[in-house]
Coordinates of C-alpha atoms in Angstrom, one line a residue:
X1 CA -2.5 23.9 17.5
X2 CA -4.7 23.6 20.7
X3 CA -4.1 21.3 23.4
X4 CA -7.6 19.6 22.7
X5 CA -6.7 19.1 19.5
X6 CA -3.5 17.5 20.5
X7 CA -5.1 15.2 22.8
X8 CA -7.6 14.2 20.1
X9 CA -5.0 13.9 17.5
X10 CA -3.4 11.5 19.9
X11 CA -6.5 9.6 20.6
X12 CA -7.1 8.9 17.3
X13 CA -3.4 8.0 16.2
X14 CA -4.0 5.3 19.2
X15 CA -7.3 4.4 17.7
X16 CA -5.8 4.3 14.0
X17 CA -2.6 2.2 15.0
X18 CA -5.0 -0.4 16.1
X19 CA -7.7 -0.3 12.7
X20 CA -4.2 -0.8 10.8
X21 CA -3.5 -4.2 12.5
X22 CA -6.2 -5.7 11.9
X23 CA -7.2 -4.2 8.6
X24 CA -10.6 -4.9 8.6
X25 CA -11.9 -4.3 4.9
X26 CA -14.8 -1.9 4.8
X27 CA -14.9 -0.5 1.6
X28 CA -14.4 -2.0 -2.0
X29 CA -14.0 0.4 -4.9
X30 CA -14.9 -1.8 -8.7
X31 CA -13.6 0.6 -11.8
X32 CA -15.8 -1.0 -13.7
X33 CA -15.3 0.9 -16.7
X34 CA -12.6 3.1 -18.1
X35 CA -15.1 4.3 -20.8
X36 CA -16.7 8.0 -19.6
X37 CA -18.9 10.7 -21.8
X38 CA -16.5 13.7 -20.7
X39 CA -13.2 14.6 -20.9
X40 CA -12.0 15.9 -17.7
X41 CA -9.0 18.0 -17.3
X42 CA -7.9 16.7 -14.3
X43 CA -8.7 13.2 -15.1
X44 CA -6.5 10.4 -13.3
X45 CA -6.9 7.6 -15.3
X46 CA -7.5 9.3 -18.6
X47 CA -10.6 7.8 -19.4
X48 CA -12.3 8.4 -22.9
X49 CA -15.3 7.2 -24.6
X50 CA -13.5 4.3 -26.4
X51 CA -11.4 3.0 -23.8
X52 CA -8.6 0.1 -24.9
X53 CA -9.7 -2.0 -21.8
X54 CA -12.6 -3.5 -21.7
X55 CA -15.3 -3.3 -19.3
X56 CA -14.9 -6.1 -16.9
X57 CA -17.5 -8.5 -16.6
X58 CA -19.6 -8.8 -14.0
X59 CA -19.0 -12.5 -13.6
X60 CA -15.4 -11.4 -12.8
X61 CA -15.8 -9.0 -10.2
X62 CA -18.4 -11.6 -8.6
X63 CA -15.8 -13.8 -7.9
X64 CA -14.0 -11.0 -5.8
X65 CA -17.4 -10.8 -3.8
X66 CA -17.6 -14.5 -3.3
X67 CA -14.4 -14.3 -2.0
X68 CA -14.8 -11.4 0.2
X69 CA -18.0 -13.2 1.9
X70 CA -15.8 -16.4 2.4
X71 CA -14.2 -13.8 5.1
X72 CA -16.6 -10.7 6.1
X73 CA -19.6 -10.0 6.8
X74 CA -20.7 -8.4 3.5
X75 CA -22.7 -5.9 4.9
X76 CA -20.5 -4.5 6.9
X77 CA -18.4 -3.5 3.6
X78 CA -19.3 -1.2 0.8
X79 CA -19.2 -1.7 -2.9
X80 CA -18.3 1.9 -4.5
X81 CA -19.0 1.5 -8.5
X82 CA -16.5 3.8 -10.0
X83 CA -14.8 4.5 -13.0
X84 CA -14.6 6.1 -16.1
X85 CA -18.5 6.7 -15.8
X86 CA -19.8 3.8 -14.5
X87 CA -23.5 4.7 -16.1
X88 CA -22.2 4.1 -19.5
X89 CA -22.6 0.4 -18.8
X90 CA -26.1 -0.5 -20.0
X91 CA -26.2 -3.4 -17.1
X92 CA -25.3 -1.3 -14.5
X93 CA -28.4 -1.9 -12.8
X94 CA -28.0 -6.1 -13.2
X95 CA -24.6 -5.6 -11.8
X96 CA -25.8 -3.8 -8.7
X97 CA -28.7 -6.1 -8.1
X98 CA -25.9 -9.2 -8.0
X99 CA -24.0 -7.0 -5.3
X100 CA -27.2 -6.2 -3.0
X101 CA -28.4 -10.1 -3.6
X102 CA -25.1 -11.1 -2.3
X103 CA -25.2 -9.0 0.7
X104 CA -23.5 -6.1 0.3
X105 CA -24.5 -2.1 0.3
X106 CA -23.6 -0.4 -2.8
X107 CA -23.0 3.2 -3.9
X108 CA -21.8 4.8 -7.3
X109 CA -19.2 7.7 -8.1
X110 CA -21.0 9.6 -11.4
X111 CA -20.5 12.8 -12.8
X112 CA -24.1 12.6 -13.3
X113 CA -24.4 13.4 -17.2
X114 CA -26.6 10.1 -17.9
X115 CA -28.4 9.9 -14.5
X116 CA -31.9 11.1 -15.0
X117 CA -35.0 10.5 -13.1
X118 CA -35.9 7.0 -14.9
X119 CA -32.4 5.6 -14.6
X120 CA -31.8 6.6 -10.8
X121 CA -35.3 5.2 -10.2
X122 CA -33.9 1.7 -11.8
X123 CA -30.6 1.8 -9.8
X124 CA -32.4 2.2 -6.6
X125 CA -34.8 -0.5 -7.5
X126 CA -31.1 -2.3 -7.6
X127 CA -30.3 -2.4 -4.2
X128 CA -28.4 1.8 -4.8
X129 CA -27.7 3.2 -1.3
X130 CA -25.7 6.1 -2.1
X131 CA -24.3 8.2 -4.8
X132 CA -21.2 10.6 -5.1
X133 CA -22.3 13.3 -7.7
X134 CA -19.5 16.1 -9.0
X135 CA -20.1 19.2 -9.5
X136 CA -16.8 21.6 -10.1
X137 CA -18.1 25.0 -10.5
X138 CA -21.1 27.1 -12.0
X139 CA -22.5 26.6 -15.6
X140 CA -19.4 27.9 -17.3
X141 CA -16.3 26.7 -15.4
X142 CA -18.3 23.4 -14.1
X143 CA -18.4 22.8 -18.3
X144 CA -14.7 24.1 -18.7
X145 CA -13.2 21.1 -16.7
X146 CA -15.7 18.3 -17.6
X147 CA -15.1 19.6 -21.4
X148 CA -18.7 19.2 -22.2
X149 CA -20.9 22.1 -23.0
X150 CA -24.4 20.5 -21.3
X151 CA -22.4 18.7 -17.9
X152 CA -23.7 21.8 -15.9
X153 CA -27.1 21.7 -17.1
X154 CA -27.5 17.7 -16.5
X155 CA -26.1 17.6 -13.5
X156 CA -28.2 20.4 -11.9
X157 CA -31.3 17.9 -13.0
X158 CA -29.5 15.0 -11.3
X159 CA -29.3 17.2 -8.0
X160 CA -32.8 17.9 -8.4
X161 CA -33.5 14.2 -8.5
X162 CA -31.3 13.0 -5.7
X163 CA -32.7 15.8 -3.1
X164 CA -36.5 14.7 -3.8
X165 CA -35.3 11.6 -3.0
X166 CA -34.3 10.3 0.8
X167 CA -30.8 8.2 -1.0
X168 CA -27.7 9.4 0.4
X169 CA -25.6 11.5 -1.4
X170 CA -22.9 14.5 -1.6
X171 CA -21.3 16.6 -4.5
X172 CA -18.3 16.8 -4.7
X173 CA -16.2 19.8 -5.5
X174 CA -12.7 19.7 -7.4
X175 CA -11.3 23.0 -6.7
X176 CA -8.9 24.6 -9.2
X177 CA -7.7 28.5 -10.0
X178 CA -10.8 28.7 -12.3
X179 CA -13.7 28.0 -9.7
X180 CA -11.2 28.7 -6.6
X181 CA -12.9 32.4 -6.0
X182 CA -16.7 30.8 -6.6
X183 CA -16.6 28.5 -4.0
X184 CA -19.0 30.8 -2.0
X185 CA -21.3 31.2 -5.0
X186 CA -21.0 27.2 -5.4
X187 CA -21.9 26.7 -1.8
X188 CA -25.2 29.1 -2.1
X189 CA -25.9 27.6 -5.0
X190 CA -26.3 23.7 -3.5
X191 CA -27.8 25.4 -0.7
X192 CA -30.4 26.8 -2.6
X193 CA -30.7 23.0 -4.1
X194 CA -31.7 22.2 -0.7
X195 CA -28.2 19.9 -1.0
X196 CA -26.9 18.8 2.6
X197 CA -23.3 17.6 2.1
X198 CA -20.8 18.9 -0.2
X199 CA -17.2 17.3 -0.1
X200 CA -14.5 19.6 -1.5
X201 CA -10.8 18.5 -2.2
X202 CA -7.7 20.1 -4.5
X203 CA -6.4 18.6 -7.3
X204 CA -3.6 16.7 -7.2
X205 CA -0.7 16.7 -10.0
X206 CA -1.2 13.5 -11.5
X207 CA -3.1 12.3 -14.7
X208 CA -4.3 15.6 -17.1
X209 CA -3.8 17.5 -14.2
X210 CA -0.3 17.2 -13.8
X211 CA 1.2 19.9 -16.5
X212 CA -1.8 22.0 -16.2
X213 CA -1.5 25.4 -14.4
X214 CA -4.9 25.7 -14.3
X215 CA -5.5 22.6 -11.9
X216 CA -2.3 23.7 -9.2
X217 CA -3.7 26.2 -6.4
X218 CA -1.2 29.1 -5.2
X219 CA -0.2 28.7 -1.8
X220 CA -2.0 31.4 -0.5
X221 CA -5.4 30.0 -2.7
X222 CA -4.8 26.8 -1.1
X223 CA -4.8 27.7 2.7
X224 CA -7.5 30.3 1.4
X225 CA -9.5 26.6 0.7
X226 CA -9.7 25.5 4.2
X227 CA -10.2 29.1 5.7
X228 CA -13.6 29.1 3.5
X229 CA -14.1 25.1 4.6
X230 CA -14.0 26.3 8.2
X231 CA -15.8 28.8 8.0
X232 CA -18.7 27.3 6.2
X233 CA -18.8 24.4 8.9
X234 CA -18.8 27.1 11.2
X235 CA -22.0 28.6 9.8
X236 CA -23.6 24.9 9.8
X237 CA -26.2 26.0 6.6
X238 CA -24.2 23.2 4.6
X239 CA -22.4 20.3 5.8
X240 CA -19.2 20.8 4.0
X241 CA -15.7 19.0 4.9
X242 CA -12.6 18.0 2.6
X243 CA -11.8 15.4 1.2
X244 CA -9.4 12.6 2.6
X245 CA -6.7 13.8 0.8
X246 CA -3.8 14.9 3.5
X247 CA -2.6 15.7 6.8
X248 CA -3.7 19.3 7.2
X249 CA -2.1 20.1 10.7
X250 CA -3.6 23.5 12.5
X251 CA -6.8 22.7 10.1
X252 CA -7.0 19.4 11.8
X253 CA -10.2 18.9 12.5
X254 CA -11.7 22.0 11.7
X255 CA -12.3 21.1 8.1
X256 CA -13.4 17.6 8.8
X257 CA -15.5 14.9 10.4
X258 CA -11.8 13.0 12.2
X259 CA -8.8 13.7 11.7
X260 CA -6.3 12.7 8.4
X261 CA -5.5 8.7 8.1
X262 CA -4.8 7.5 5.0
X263 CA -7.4 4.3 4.7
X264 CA -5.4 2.7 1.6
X265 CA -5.0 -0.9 1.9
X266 CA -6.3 -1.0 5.7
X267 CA -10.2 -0.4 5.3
X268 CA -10.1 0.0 1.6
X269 CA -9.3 -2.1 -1.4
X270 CA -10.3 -1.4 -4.7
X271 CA -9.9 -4.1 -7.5
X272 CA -9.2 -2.0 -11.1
X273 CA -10.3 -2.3 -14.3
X274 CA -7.9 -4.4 -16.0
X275 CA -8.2 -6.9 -12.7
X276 CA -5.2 -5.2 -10.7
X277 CA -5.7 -5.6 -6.9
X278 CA -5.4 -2.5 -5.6
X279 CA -6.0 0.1 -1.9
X280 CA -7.5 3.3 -2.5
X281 CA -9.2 4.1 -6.8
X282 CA -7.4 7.3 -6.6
X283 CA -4.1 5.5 -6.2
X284 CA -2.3 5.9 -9.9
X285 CA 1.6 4.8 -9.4
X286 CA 1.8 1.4 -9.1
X287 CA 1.5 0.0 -5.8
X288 CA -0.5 -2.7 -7.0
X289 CA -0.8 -5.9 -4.8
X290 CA -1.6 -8.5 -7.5
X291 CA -4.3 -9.4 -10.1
X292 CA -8.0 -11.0 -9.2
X293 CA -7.2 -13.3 -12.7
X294 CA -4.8 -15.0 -11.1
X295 CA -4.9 -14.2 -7.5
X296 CA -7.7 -14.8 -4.8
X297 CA -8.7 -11.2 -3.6
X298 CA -8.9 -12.0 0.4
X299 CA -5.7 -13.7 0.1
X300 CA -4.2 -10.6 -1.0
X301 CA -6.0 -8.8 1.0
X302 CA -5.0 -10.6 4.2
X303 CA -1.0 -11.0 3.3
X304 CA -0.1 -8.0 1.3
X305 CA -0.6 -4.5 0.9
X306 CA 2.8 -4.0 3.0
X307 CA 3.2 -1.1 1.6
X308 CA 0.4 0.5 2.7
X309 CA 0.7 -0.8 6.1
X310 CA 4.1 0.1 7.0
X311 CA 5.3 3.4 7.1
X312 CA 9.2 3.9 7.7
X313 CA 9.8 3.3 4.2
X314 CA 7.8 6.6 3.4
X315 CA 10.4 8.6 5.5
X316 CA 12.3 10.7 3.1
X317 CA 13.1 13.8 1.8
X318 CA 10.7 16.4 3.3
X319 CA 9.3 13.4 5.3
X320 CA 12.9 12.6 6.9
X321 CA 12.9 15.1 10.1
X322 CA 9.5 16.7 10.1
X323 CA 7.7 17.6 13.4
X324 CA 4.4 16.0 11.8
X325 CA 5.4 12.8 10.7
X326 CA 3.5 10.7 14.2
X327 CA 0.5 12.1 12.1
X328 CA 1.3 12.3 8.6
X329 CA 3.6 9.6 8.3
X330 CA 3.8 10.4 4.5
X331 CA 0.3 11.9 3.9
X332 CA -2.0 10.3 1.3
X333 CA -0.6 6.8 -0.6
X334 CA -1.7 8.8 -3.8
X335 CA 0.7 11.1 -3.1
X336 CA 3.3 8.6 -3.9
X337 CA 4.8 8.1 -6.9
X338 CA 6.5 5.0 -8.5
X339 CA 9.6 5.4 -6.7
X340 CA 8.4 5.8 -3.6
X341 CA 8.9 9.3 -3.5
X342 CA 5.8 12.2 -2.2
X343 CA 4.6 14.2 -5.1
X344 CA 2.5 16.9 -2.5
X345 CA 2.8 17.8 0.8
X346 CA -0.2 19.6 2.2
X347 CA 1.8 21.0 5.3
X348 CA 4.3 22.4 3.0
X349 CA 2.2 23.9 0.6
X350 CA 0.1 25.8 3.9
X351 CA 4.2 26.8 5.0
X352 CA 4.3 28.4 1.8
X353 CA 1.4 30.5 2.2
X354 CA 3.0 32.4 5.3
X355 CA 6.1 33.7 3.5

């Protein structure tokens, strides 16, 4: 690692250290469903078309965004609709013109199967400012993992849509052994889109993906991820960077806009489908800080979440004695499962790759 990256590692550990006591919130995921049209096989939350929980109400989460103006400036934090799909909720668009009359920006999380040019029109019309779109591979292995023969086709239409428009946006890439050796050919291909920021990360073992060889990366496949991210940045035709998902070491920052700080439960909260108060969506094991049925969000927000503010008790077994823990300190809080204990280690995994 270079000495400039030291120093700005440094810098920003300074500059982190300092977000994390104040824990201003800035982003606020809603699941607001757990019903989707695919069937994902890497799916975290195991969502289906006819989900056992039911959507939440709008009226519900409102109270969540009353309570956050009570303390913030809501437009200084971002509402991310997530889910499940959140499009198959046919007031989608009443729900995010409630969150832009109240104040705040809003974005949605879509694997863009139901978003076509008369329904993005209507969400923008509702106050939409951005929208994360996936797209996992070409027409055959993009259809593979979203187990739905037309995902590839509809999505391609959705791109179209979002790139004549001026909306924010990125896809978003979840690599696998199946699509790992078309990344190039994924990256020509949003190019060719005319798309301007692609987001990539590796699958995690958790949900679907956990018992499915197909999802886990070799070692050698998964440094091979961030030698292709670098590169790519390094030919600047697409703005491409991974995901927040871990410390990354020698790759920090090259693969990147800053360098790796897990933002659970300091800048973002997330409040889940069934009501649990929770940090980051992607967060499975349950490190959930109480319920917005019976608890008031902000005072959660501004008395809990130790778990994600405190460190030491991440620091065991790989974590105990290794050189990157001042900027790791336990990598990603999804990483972590019930017991406390880390389920991936990104540094580990690039170790592996040089034996």
């Amino acid at each position: 690692m270079s000495l400039r990256t030291r120093i700005g590692q440094e810098v920003a550990h300074q500059l982190f250290r300092a977000i994390e006591r104040e824990h201003p919130l800035r982003q606020l995921f809603w699941e607001c469903t757990l019903r989707c049209n695919v069937h994902c096989r890497h799916c975290g939350s195991d969502c289906r078309k006819l989900s056992e929980i039911k959507d939440m109400p709008f009226a519900d989460f409102a109270k969540v965004l009353d309570s956050v103006a009570a303390k913030c400036d809501p437009h200084k934090v971002f509402v991310i609709l997530t889910g499940g799909e959140p499009l198959m909720r046919d007031d989608l668009e009443a729900c995010g013109a409630e969150i832009y009359r109240r104040g705040f920006p809003w974005g949605l999380v879509t694997n863009g199967l139901a978003l076509t040019p008369e329904r993005f029109q209507a969400l923008r019309k509702a106050g939409m400012h951005s929208v994360a779109l996936s797209l996992d591979g070409l027409e055959a292995n993009h259809n593979w993992l979203r187990g739905h023969m037309k995902s590839f086709q509809h999505t391609s239409e959705a791109i179209d849509t979002l790139v004549a428009s001026d909306i924010l946006f990125d896809c978003v890439t979840c690599v696998n052994r199946r699509n790992y050796s078309e990344l190039p050919a994924i990256r020509d291909f949003l190019i060719e889109k005319g798309v301007a920021h692609w987001r990539i990360y590796t699958i995690f073992p958790v949900g679907r993906a956990k018992d499915d060889p197909d999802m886990r990366l070799s070692a050698e496949e998964f440094r091979g991820v961030f030698e292709f991210l670098k590169k790519t940045r390094e030919e600047g035709r697409i703005h491409a960077s991974y995901g927040c998902e871990g410390y990354l070491g020698e790759y920090e920052p090259y693969v990147r806009d800053h360098f790796f700080h897990c933002q659970a439960g300091i800048t973002v909260g997330s409040v889940m489908a069934d009501g649990a108060i929770a940090a980051c969506a992607s967060i499975r094991s349950n490190y959930n800080q109480g319920n917005i049925y019976e608890d008031d969000f902000m005072d959660v927000w501004e008395h809990r979440y130790q778990p994600h503010r405190t460190f030491e008790w991440r620091r065991t077994g790989d974590c105990a004695d290794c050189r990157h823990w001042r900027y790791c300190r336990g990598n990603g809080m999804h990483l972590r499962d019930d017991e406390g204990r880390n389920i991936l280690c990104h540094i580990k995994r690039l170790e592996e790759s040089k034996k």
